[in-house]
GROMACS .gro file of C-alpha atoms in nm:
model
  398
    1MET     CA    1  -1.223   1.007   2.984
    2PRO     CA    2  -1.158   0.737   2.726
    3PHE     CA    3  -0.747   0.702   2.609
    4ALA     CA    4  -0.879   0.769   2.214
    5ALA     CA    5  -1.096   1.062   2.256
    6ASP     CA    6  -0.855   1.290   2.183
    7LEU     CA    7  -0.618   1.102   1.947
    8THR     CA    8  -0.513   1.291   1.636
    9SER     CA    9  -0.388   1.219   1.300
   10LYS     CA   10  -0.094   1.420   1.434
   11ASP     CA   11  -0.039   1.158   1.749
   12LEU     CA   12  -0.003   0.916   1.444
   13HIS     CA   13   0.176   0.988   1.243
   14ALA     CA   14   0.525   0.971   1.437
   15ASP     CA   15   0.498   0.641   1.503
   16PRO     CA   16   0.143   0.469   1.589
   17HIS     CA   17   0.198   0.150   1.714
   18PRO     CA   18   0.271   0.212   2.138
   19ILE     CA   19  -0.117   0.395   2.042
   20TYR     CA   20  -0.256   0.106   1.908
   21ARG     CA   21  -0.061  -0.160   2.214
   22VAL     CA   22  -0.299   0.071   2.417
   23LEU     CA   23  -0.563   0.030   2.230
   24ARG     CA   24  -0.543  -0.367   2.195
   25ASP     CA   25  -0.504  -0.361   2.557
   26HIS     CA   26  -0.781  -0.097   2.669
   27GLU     CA   27  -1.016   0.007   2.411
   28PRO     CA   28  -1.043  -0.221   2.086
   29TRP     CA   29  -1.302  -0.038   1.960
   30ALA     CA   30  -1.250   0.308   2.028
   31TRP     CA   31  -1.389   0.587   1.932
   32SER     CA   32  -1.210   0.916   1.890
   33ASP     CA   33  -1.386   1.311   1.895
   34LYS     CA   34  -1.128   1.457   1.748
   35LEU     CA   35  -1.132   1.193   1.406
   36GLY     CA   36  -1.530   1.145   1.421
   37LEU     CA   37  -1.444   0.800   1.359
   38TRP     CA   38  -1.449   0.440   1.552
   39LEU     CA   39  -1.039   0.276   1.619
   40VAL     CA   40  -1.063  -0.143   1.561
   41SER     CA   41  -0.735  -0.265   1.621
   42ARG     CA   42  -0.707  -0.616   1.785
   43TYR     CA   43  -0.676  -0.908   1.478
   44ASP     CA   44  -0.999  -1.044   1.507
   45ASP     CA   45  -1.175  -0.779   1.525
   46VAL     CA   46  -1.057  -0.662   1.227
   47VAL     CA   47  -1.140  -0.894   1.016
   48PHE     CA   48  -1.499  -0.961   1.156
   49VAL     CA   49  -1.486  -0.569   1.010
   50ASP     CA   50  -1.325  -0.682   0.671
   51GLN     CA   51  -1.571  -1.012   0.609
   52ARG     CA   52  -1.912  -0.852   0.744
   53PRO     CA   53  -2.026  -0.566   0.454
   54ASP     CA   54  -2.364  -0.608   0.592
   55ILE     CA   55  -2.273  -0.449   0.860
   56PHE     CA   56  -1.979  -0.251   0.822
   57THR     CA   57  -1.968  -0.116   0.462
   58ALA     CA   58  -1.703   0.029   0.249
   59HIS     CA   59  -1.902   0.328   0.123
   60GLN     CA   60  -1.860   0.601   0.354
   61ASP     CA   61  -2.078   0.911   0.312
   62ASN     CA   62  -1.911   1.245   0.267
   63SER     CA   63  -1.585   1.023   0.266
   64LEU     CA   64  -1.237   1.210   0.212
   65ALA     CA   65  -1.139   0.910  -0.020
   66GLU     CA   66  -1.418   1.005  -0.243
   67ARG     CA   67  -1.407   1.413  -0.249
   68ALA     CA   68  -0.970   1.346  -0.318
   69MET     CA   69  -1.041   1.017  -0.589
   70GLY     CA   70  -1.369   0.984  -0.685
   71VAL     CA   71  -1.566   0.690  -0.691
   72VAL     CA   72  -1.303   0.394  -0.646
   73MET     CA   73  -1.350   0.052  -0.628
   74ILE     CA   74  -1.216  -0.009  -0.263
   75ARG     CA   75  -1.492   0.205  -0.142
   76THR     CA   76  -1.810   0.066  -0.308
   77ASP     CA   77  -1.970  -0.293  -0.231
   78GLY     CA   78  -2.206  -0.549  -0.398
   79ASP     CA   79  -2.285  -0.519  -0.762
   80VAL     CA   80  -2.110  -0.193  -0.768
   81HIS     CA   81  -1.804  -0.298  -0.629
   82ARG     CA   82  -1.806  -0.614  -0.890
   83ARG     CA   83  -1.823  -0.370  -1.174
   84LEU     CA   84  -1.555  -0.143  -1.158
   85ARG     CA   85  -1.297  -0.463  -1.020
   86SER     CA   86  -1.381  -0.646  -1.324
   87ALA     CA   87  -1.331  -0.369  -1.541
   88VAL     CA   88  -0.984  -0.348  -1.355
   89ASP     CA   89  -0.824  -0.636  -1.260
   90GLY     CA   90  -0.691  -0.863  -1.556
   91PRO     CA   91  -0.378  -0.672  -1.624
   92LEU     CA   92  -0.266  -0.787  -1.238
   93ARG     CA   93  -0.389  -1.089  -1.219
   94ARG     CA   94  -0.069  -1.348  -1.164
   95ARG     CA   95   0.008  -1.514  -1.464
   96ASN     CA   96  -0.103  -1.165  -1.661
   97VAL     CA   97   0.171  -0.945  -1.405
   98ARG     CA   98   0.434  -1.239  -1.500
   99ARG     CA   99   0.341  -1.333  -1.860
  100HIS     CA  100   0.298  -0.923  -1.957
  101TRP     CA  101   0.525  -0.775  -1.660
  102SER     CA  102   0.845  -0.942  -1.564
  103ALA     CA  103   1.026  -0.885  -1.831
  104ALA     CA  104   0.998  -0.507  -1.825
  105LEU     CA  105   1.044  -0.511  -1.406
  106GLU     CA  106   1.370  -0.699  -1.487
  107SER     CA  107   1.523  -0.454  -1.670
  108THR     CA  108   1.352  -0.145  -1.509
  109ALA     CA  109   1.560  -0.292  -1.222
  110HIS     CA  110   1.875  -0.388  -1.344
  111GLU     CA  111   1.884  -0.015  -1.531
  112LEU     CA  112   1.794   0.103  -1.181
  113ALA     CA  113   2.092  -0.058  -1.003
  114GLU     CA  114   2.317   0.016  -1.275
  115ARG     CA  115   2.346   0.374  -1.198
  116LEU     CA  116   2.428   0.270  -0.779
  117ALA     CA  117   2.688   0.038  -0.858
  118ALA     CA  118   2.908   0.324  -0.938
  119GLN     CA  119   2.725   0.587  -0.681
  120PRO     CA  120   2.924   0.426  -0.327
  121ALA     CA  121   2.661   0.607  -0.067
  122PHE     CA  122   2.265   0.631  -0.234
  123ASP     CA  123   1.942   0.702  -0.024
  124LEU     CA  124   1.757   0.366  -0.128
  125VAL     CA  125   1.434   0.504  -0.132
  126SER     CA  126   1.498   0.811  -0.356
  127ASP     CA  127   1.727   0.626  -0.580
  128PHE     CA  128   1.597   0.318  -0.641
  129ALA     CA  129   1.269   0.156  -0.458
  130ALA     CA  130   1.072   0.536  -0.559
  131PRO     CA  131   1.151   0.526  -0.940
  132PHE     CA  132   1.114   0.144  -0.929
  133ALA     CA  133   0.753   0.187  -0.860
  134ALA     CA  134   0.673   0.443  -1.035
  135ARG     CA  135   0.795   0.346  -1.337
  136ALA     CA  136   0.690  -0.034  -1.271
  137LEU     CA  137   0.290   0.105  -1.171
  138MET     CA  138   0.311   0.381  -1.447
  139MET     CA  139   0.385   0.132  -1.734
  140VAL     CA  140   0.100  -0.137  -1.589
  141VAL     CA  141  -0.117   0.098  -1.620
  142GLY     CA  142  -0.098   0.269  -1.912
  143LEU     CA  143   0.086   0.604  -1.862
  144PRO     CA  144   0.481   0.510  -1.939
  145ASP     CA  145   0.600   0.909  -2.055
  146THR     CA  146   0.487   1.039  -1.650
  147SER     CA  147   0.827   1.106  -1.428
  148VAL     CA  148   0.861   0.966  -1.132
  149ALA     CA  149   0.843   1.346  -1.010
  150GLN     CA  150   0.481   1.353  -1.115
  151VAL     CA  151   0.397   1.019  -0.944
  152VAL     CA  152   0.547   1.129  -0.624
  153GLU     CA  153   0.321   1.481  -0.594
  154TRP     CA  154   0.018   1.346  -0.725
  155SER     CA  155   0.050   1.015  -0.475
  156GLY     CA  156   0.161   1.272  -0.177
  157ALA     CA  157  -0.163   1.470  -0.269
  158PHE     CA  158  -0.425   1.180  -0.262
  159ILE     CA  159  -0.297   1.007   0.044
  160ALA     CA  160  -0.264   1.372   0.212
  161GLY     CA  161  -0.596   1.349   0.063
  162LEU     CA  162  -0.688   1.057   0.232
  163ALA     CA  163  -0.551   1.160   0.589
  164ASN     CA  164  -0.740   1.539   0.591
  165HIS     CA  165  -0.965   1.513   0.847
  166GLU     CA  166  -0.915   1.877   0.979
  167ASP     CA  167  -1.024   2.010   0.625
  168ASP     CA  168  -0.703   2.167   0.559
  169GLN     CA  169  -0.789   2.373   0.230
  170ALA     CA  170  -0.419   2.423   0.117
  171VAL     CA  171  -0.429   2.044   0.105
  172TRP     CA  172  -0.736   2.015  -0.066
  173LYS     CA  173  -0.639   2.252  -0.363
  174ARG     CA  174  -0.338   2.004  -0.399
  175THR     CA  175  -0.577   1.768  -0.422
  176THR     CA  176  -0.758   1.873  -0.692
  177ARG     CA  177  -0.461   2.018  -0.897
  178ALA     CA  178  -0.312   1.674  -0.893
  179ARG     CA  179  -0.651   1.561  -1.034
  180THR     CA  180  -0.708   1.751  -1.327
  181GLU     CA  181  -0.333   1.682  -1.472
  182VAL     CA  182  -0.412   1.262  -1.412
  183ASP     CA  183  -0.761   1.349  -1.614
  184ASP     CA  184  -0.532   1.524  -1.849
  185LEU     CA  185  -0.367   1.190  -1.879
  186VAL     CA  186  -0.605   0.954  -1.868
  187ARG     CA  187  -0.813   1.077  -2.135
  188GLU     CA  188  -0.498   1.062  -2.390
  189ALA     CA  189  -0.429   0.725  -2.299
  190ILE     CA  190  -0.827   0.567  -2.358
  191ALA     CA  191  -0.796   0.759  -2.722
  192ARG     CA  192  -0.438   0.518  -2.778
  193VAL     CA  193  -0.624   0.228  -2.640
  194ARG     CA  194  -0.894   0.296  -2.814
  195ALA     CA  195  -0.762   0.292  -3.157
  196GLN     CA  196  -0.521   0.003  -3.003
  197PRO     CA  197  -0.554  -0.218  -2.759
  198ASP     CA  198  -0.273  -0.326  -2.541
  199ASN     CA  199  -0.206  -0.482  -2.221
  200THR     CA  200  -0.240  -0.220  -1.986
  201VAL     CA  201  -0.500  -0.141  -1.714
  202ILE     CA  202  -0.639   0.140  -1.891
  203SER     CA  203  -0.688  -0.075  -2.233
  204ALA     CA  204  -0.826  -0.300  -1.998
  205MET     CA  205  -1.116  -0.073  -1.866
  206VAL     CA  206  -1.197   0.067  -2.182
  207HIS     CA  207  -1.273  -0.291  -2.355
  208ALA     CA  208  -1.428  -0.474  -2.032
  209ASP     CA  209  -1.649  -0.647  -2.117
  210ILE     CA  210  -1.970  -0.584  -1.941
  211PRO     CA  211  -2.290  -0.449  -1.927
  212GLU     CA  212  -2.226  -0.159  -1.826
  213PRO     CA  213  -1.856   0.035  -1.986
  214LEU     CA  214  -1.658   0.255  -1.785
  215ASP     CA  215  -1.681   0.582  -1.840
  216ALA     CA  216  -1.433   0.847  -1.863
  217GLU     CA  217  -1.455   0.951  -1.540
  218GLU     CA  218  -1.480   0.613  -1.327
  219ILE     CA  219  -1.184   0.550  -1.526
  220ALA     CA  220  -0.952   0.817  -1.367
  221ALA     CA  221  -1.143   0.777  -1.090
  222GLN     CA  222  -0.938   0.372  -1.076
  223VAL     CA  223  -0.649   0.553  -1.186
  224ARG     CA  224  -0.603   0.787  -0.894
  225LEU     CA  225  -0.689   0.537  -0.673
  226MET     CA  226  -0.330   0.274  -0.804
  227ILE     CA  227  -0.151   0.602  -0.759
  228ALA     CA  228  -0.250   0.658  -0.412
  229GLY     CA  229  -0.151   0.329  -0.294
  230GLY     CA  230   0.012   0.114  -0.572
  231PHE     CA  231   0.291   0.301  -0.560
  232ASN     CA  232   0.377   0.383  -0.203
  233GLU     CA  233   0.282   0.021  -0.076
  234PRO     CA  234   0.570  -0.117  -0.350
  235TRP     CA  235   0.820   0.109  -0.231
  236HIS     CA  236   0.775   0.116   0.134
  237ALA     CA  237   0.796  -0.224   0.175
  238LEU     CA  238   1.095  -0.269  -0.061
  239ALA     CA  239   1.316  -0.009   0.168
  240THR     CA  240   1.136  -0.161   0.432
  241LEU     CA  241   1.268  -0.541   0.318
  242VAL     CA  242   1.584  -0.441   0.175
  243TRP     CA  243   1.717  -0.271   0.570
  244GLN     CA  244   1.601  -0.548   0.747
  245VAL     CA  245   1.779  -0.800   0.546
  246CYS     CA  246   2.081  -0.600   0.552
  247ALA     CA  247   2.047  -0.542   0.930
  248GLN     CA  248   2.108  -0.925   0.951
  249PRO     CA  249   2.362  -1.081   0.726
  250GLU     CA  250   2.284  -1.460   0.731
  251LEU     CA  251   1.897  -1.334   0.644
  252ALA     CA  252   2.048  -1.127   0.367
  253ALA     CA  253   2.194  -1.454   0.210
  254ARG     CA  254   1.935  -1.648   0.275
  255VAL     CA  255   1.714  -1.446   0.114
  256VAL     CA  256   1.923  -1.467  -0.238
  257ARG     CA  257   2.006  -1.825  -0.197
  258GLU     CA  258   1.661  -1.898  -0.174
  259PRO     CA  259   1.295  -1.823  -0.278
  260ALA     CA  260   1.114  -1.920  -0.004
  261ALA     CA  261   1.310  -1.670   0.230
  262LEU     CA  262   1.264  -1.466  -0.023
  263ASP     CA  263   0.911  -1.508  -0.026
  264ALA     CA  264   0.836  -1.559   0.355
  265ALA     CA  265   1.089  -1.215   0.427
  266ILE     CA  266   0.794  -1.041   0.187
  267GLU     CA  267   0.525  -1.167   0.380
  268GLU     CA  268   0.710  -1.072   0.687
  269THR     CA  269   0.798  -0.693   0.546
  270MET     CA  270   0.360  -0.642   0.497
  271ARG     CA  271   0.294  -0.783   0.851
  272TRP     CA  272   0.542  -0.601   1.028
  273LEU     CA  273   0.537  -0.247   0.824
  274THR     CA  274   0.202  -0.271   0.685
  275PRO     CA  275   0.251  -0.026   0.460
  276ILE     CA  276  -0.144   0.045   0.404
  277GLY     CA  277  -0.237   0.124   0.737
  278ALA     CA  278  -0.617   0.050   0.780
  279PHE     CA  279  -0.954   0.056   0.644
  280PRO     CA  280  -1.214   0.268   0.650
  281ARG     CA  281  -1.610   0.134   0.684
  282GLN     CA  282  -1.943   0.287   0.768
  283LEU     CA  283  -2.178   0.182   0.976
  284ALA     CA  284  -2.472   0.039   0.771
  285VAL     CA  285  -2.668  -0.090   1.111
  286ASN     CA  286  -2.627  -0.049   1.474
  287TYR     CA  287  -2.384  -0.265   1.601
  288ALA     CA  288  -2.323  -0.377   1.972
  289VAL     CA  289  -1.975  -0.504   2.118
  290GLY     CA  290  -2.086  -0.556   2.462
  291ASP     CA  291  -2.111  -0.260   2.643
  292VAL     CA  292  -1.998  -0.029   2.345
  293VAL     CA  293  -2.273   0.038   2.036
  294LEU     CA  294  -2.190   0.173   1.721
  295ARG     CA  295  -2.470   0.349   1.530
  296ALA     CA  296  -2.556   0.314   1.189
  297GLY     CA  297  -2.413   0.577   0.976
  298ASP     CA  298  -2.055   0.595   1.260
  299LYS     CA  299  -1.800   0.603   1.068
  300LEU     CA  300  -1.498   0.325   1.126
  301LEU     CA  301  -1.138   0.196   1.038
  302ALA     CA  302  -1.030  -0.114   1.084
  303LEU     CA  303  -0.659  -0.066   1.199
  304ALA     CA  304  -0.473  -0.325   1.004
  305GLY     CA  305  -0.152  -0.199   1.136
  306ALA     CA  306  -0.237  -0.272   1.457
  307ALA     CA  307  -0.414  -0.579   1.380
  308ASN     CA  308  -0.044  -0.720   1.289
  309ARG     CA  309   0.126  -0.630   1.608
  310ASP     CA  310  -0.130  -0.796   1.722
  311GLU     CA  311   0.041  -1.033   2.037
  312ARG     CA  312  -0.224  -1.231   2.056
  313VAL     CA  313  -0.202  -1.369   1.709
  314PHE     CA  314   0.163  -1.318   1.670
  315SER     CA  315   0.404  -1.394   1.893
  316ASP     CA  316   0.700  -1.101   1.977
  317PRO     CA  317   0.552  -0.906   1.699
  318ASP     CA  318   0.793  -0.616   1.678
  319THR     CA  319   1.040  -0.806   1.565
  320PHE     CA  320   1.082  -0.850   1.223
  321ASP     CA  321   1.086  -1.306   1.259
  322ILE     CA  322   1.082  -1.458   0.877
  323ASP     CA  323   1.082  -1.816   1.043
  324ARG     CA  324   0.749  -1.763   1.222
  325PRO     CA  325   0.479  -1.995   1.218
  326ASN     CA  326   0.156  -1.791   1.132
  327LEU     CA  327   0.343  -1.467   0.891
  328ASN     CA  328   0.133  -1.535   0.615
  329ASP     CA  329  -0.197  -1.453   0.835
  330HIS     CA  330  -0.146  -1.091   0.816
  331LEU     CA  331  -0.421  -0.855   0.679
  332ALA     CA  332  -0.203  -0.571   0.495
  333PHE     CA  333  -0.361  -0.642   0.159
  334SER     CA  334  -0.733  -0.697   0.298
  335LEU     CA  335  -0.940  -1.003   0.293
  336GLY     CA  336  -1.270  -1.124   0.131
  337ALA     CA  337  -1.397  -0.914  -0.172
  338HIS     CA  338  -1.162  -0.603  -0.095
  339TYR     CA  339  -0.845  -0.851  -0.095
  340CYS     CA  340  -0.589  -0.601  -0.283
  341LEU     CA  341  -0.583  -0.631  -0.626
  342GLY     CA  342  -0.220  -0.459  -0.684
  343THR     CA  343  -0.049  -0.754  -0.450
  344TYR     CA  344   0.091  -1.009  -0.745
  345LEU     CA  345   0.236  -0.671  -0.933
  346ALA     CA  346   0.373  -0.570  -0.559
  347ARG     CA  347   0.526  -0.857  -0.493
  348GLU     CA  348   0.677  -0.949  -0.796
  349GLN     CA  349   0.842  -0.577  -0.782
  350LEU     CA  350   1.034  -0.721  -0.440
  351ARG     CA  351   1.121  -1.085  -0.573
  352THR     CA  352   1.250  -0.895  -0.843
  353ALA     CA  353   1.475  -0.607  -0.690
  354VAL     CA  354   1.598  -0.724  -0.360
  355PRO     CA  355   1.796  -1.017  -0.494
  356LEU     CA  356   1.914  -0.774  -0.772
  357LEU     CA  357   1.995  -0.512  -0.536
  358LEU     CA  358   2.192  -0.780  -0.254
  359THR     CA  359   2.399  -0.945  -0.545
  360ARG     CA  360   2.461  -0.602  -0.776
  361LEU     CA  361   2.594  -0.420  -0.438
  362PRO     CA  362   2.805  -0.634  -0.229
  363GLY     CA  363   2.857  -0.521   0.173
  364LEU     CA  364   2.526  -0.323   0.108
  365ARG     CA  365   2.466  -0.206   0.457
  366VAL     CA  366   2.223   0.092   0.616
  367THR     CA  367   2.418   0.420   0.722
  368ARG     CA  368   2.157   0.556   0.957
  369THR     CA  369   1.870   0.427   1.105
  370PRO     CA  370   1.560   0.508   0.882
  371ASP     CA  371   1.315   0.785   0.981
  372LEU     CA  372   0.951   0.610   0.959
  373SER     CA  373   0.630   0.805   0.908
  374GLY     CA  374   0.241   0.787   0.876
  375TRP     CA  375  -0.043   0.529   0.991
  376MET     CA  376  -0.262   0.519   0.715
  377PHE     CA  377   0.036   0.496   0.466
  378ARG     CA  378   0.353   0.437   0.656
  379GLY     CA  379   0.725   0.348   0.538
  380PRO     CA  380   1.058   0.475   0.563
  381GLN     CA  381   1.071   0.855   0.373
  382SER     CA  382   1.422   0.773   0.342
  383VAL     CA  383   1.727   0.483   0.363
  384MET     CA  384   2.078   0.621   0.373
  385MET     CA  385   2.302   0.310   0.263
  386ARG     CA  386   2.663   0.226   0.131
  387HIS     CA  387   2.790  -0.034  -0.089
  388ASP     CA  388   3.193  -0.199  -0.140
  389GLY     CA  389   3.199  -0.178  -0.486
  390ILE     CA  390   3.283  -0.423  -0.732
  391PRO     CA  391   3.493  -0.374  -1.119
  392ALA     CA  392   3.306  -0.289  -1.397
  393ASP     CA  393   3.325  -0.577  -1.540
  394GLU     CA  394   3.172  -0.786  -1.303
  395GLY     CA  395   2.826  -0.752  -1.285
  396VAL     CA  396   2.471  -0.980  -1.213
  397ALA     CA  397   2.449  -1.190  -1.376
  398ARG     CA  398   2.176  -1.145  -1.689
   0.00000   0.00000   0.00000
């Protein structure tokens, strides 16, 4: 029996990487009966899938994503995708992130870091990374009064729906509740920005200069998508990056001292522990790979998390190495038409927060090896840390 035939989400949840290695070596195009889809694990194949929407469409019939979040841009192609993306992308472009949001990100990071300065032991995830990512996302989206707890719950609910291959009805009940709560706030925000436009994503969608304006449901669906992916990816990456550089004091010093080293560490973080681990696709036509035949209508996951550890592309792939020559070749943000809109906001959060934490909290160190979980969305759920503290009148230059 093929190795992948009986694979389940549970098998992959704790640590997918040993499984990915077997798939890459022996079943690079593998069918899972339990998941009901193909798993594509080698780097070159994942790139091929992502760049050929004529064969592998982003739309999936009866998709978990559509059931959880509605019709979202990353599950569409062609004109439908372009219409949704063009309405959303303005506030998330690199220059607009820097122009409109950098100061607020810095202020938020300083506020959270100051609290930690008086708290020698803390959980990086719950005390900094998750609140920072939640507040940043809601500010940019246009729901600034949303609590961190709400964002955590909504994101968890949508992600549970995305991975609900077992059709657990309790998961769908949780997802429906999150959709209702988000939709109520989005409707209020739509009314607000109609009267007073601003630089937020909701305002951009309301006032998009496109032939067919987005309706309230389409706007809400894109907000649900951003809550699912735009929250988890930054805090997973932030927690992972701080954990890794604190394990190597010389690397931590480089990251503080050299902007190029910080940028390299960000890219290596995305490769080493890819926060969004797979791109769902569906076969638009029959397609053969050697003796393997995929049929039109079959569902597929292009495993970015597996591709980013492919030994054929990245030497010693399980090692965190910011000096590897091809670190920018990772697939954490997808490619082409579906390149992640949130990449610039995510990177700006990391550029802001990581040097601040390393400077403001001297002697920062991990006190317990973090537990990692997930495969569609993977990251540390907790990173316990300590620092040595500094006198109250000493601080980071503002």
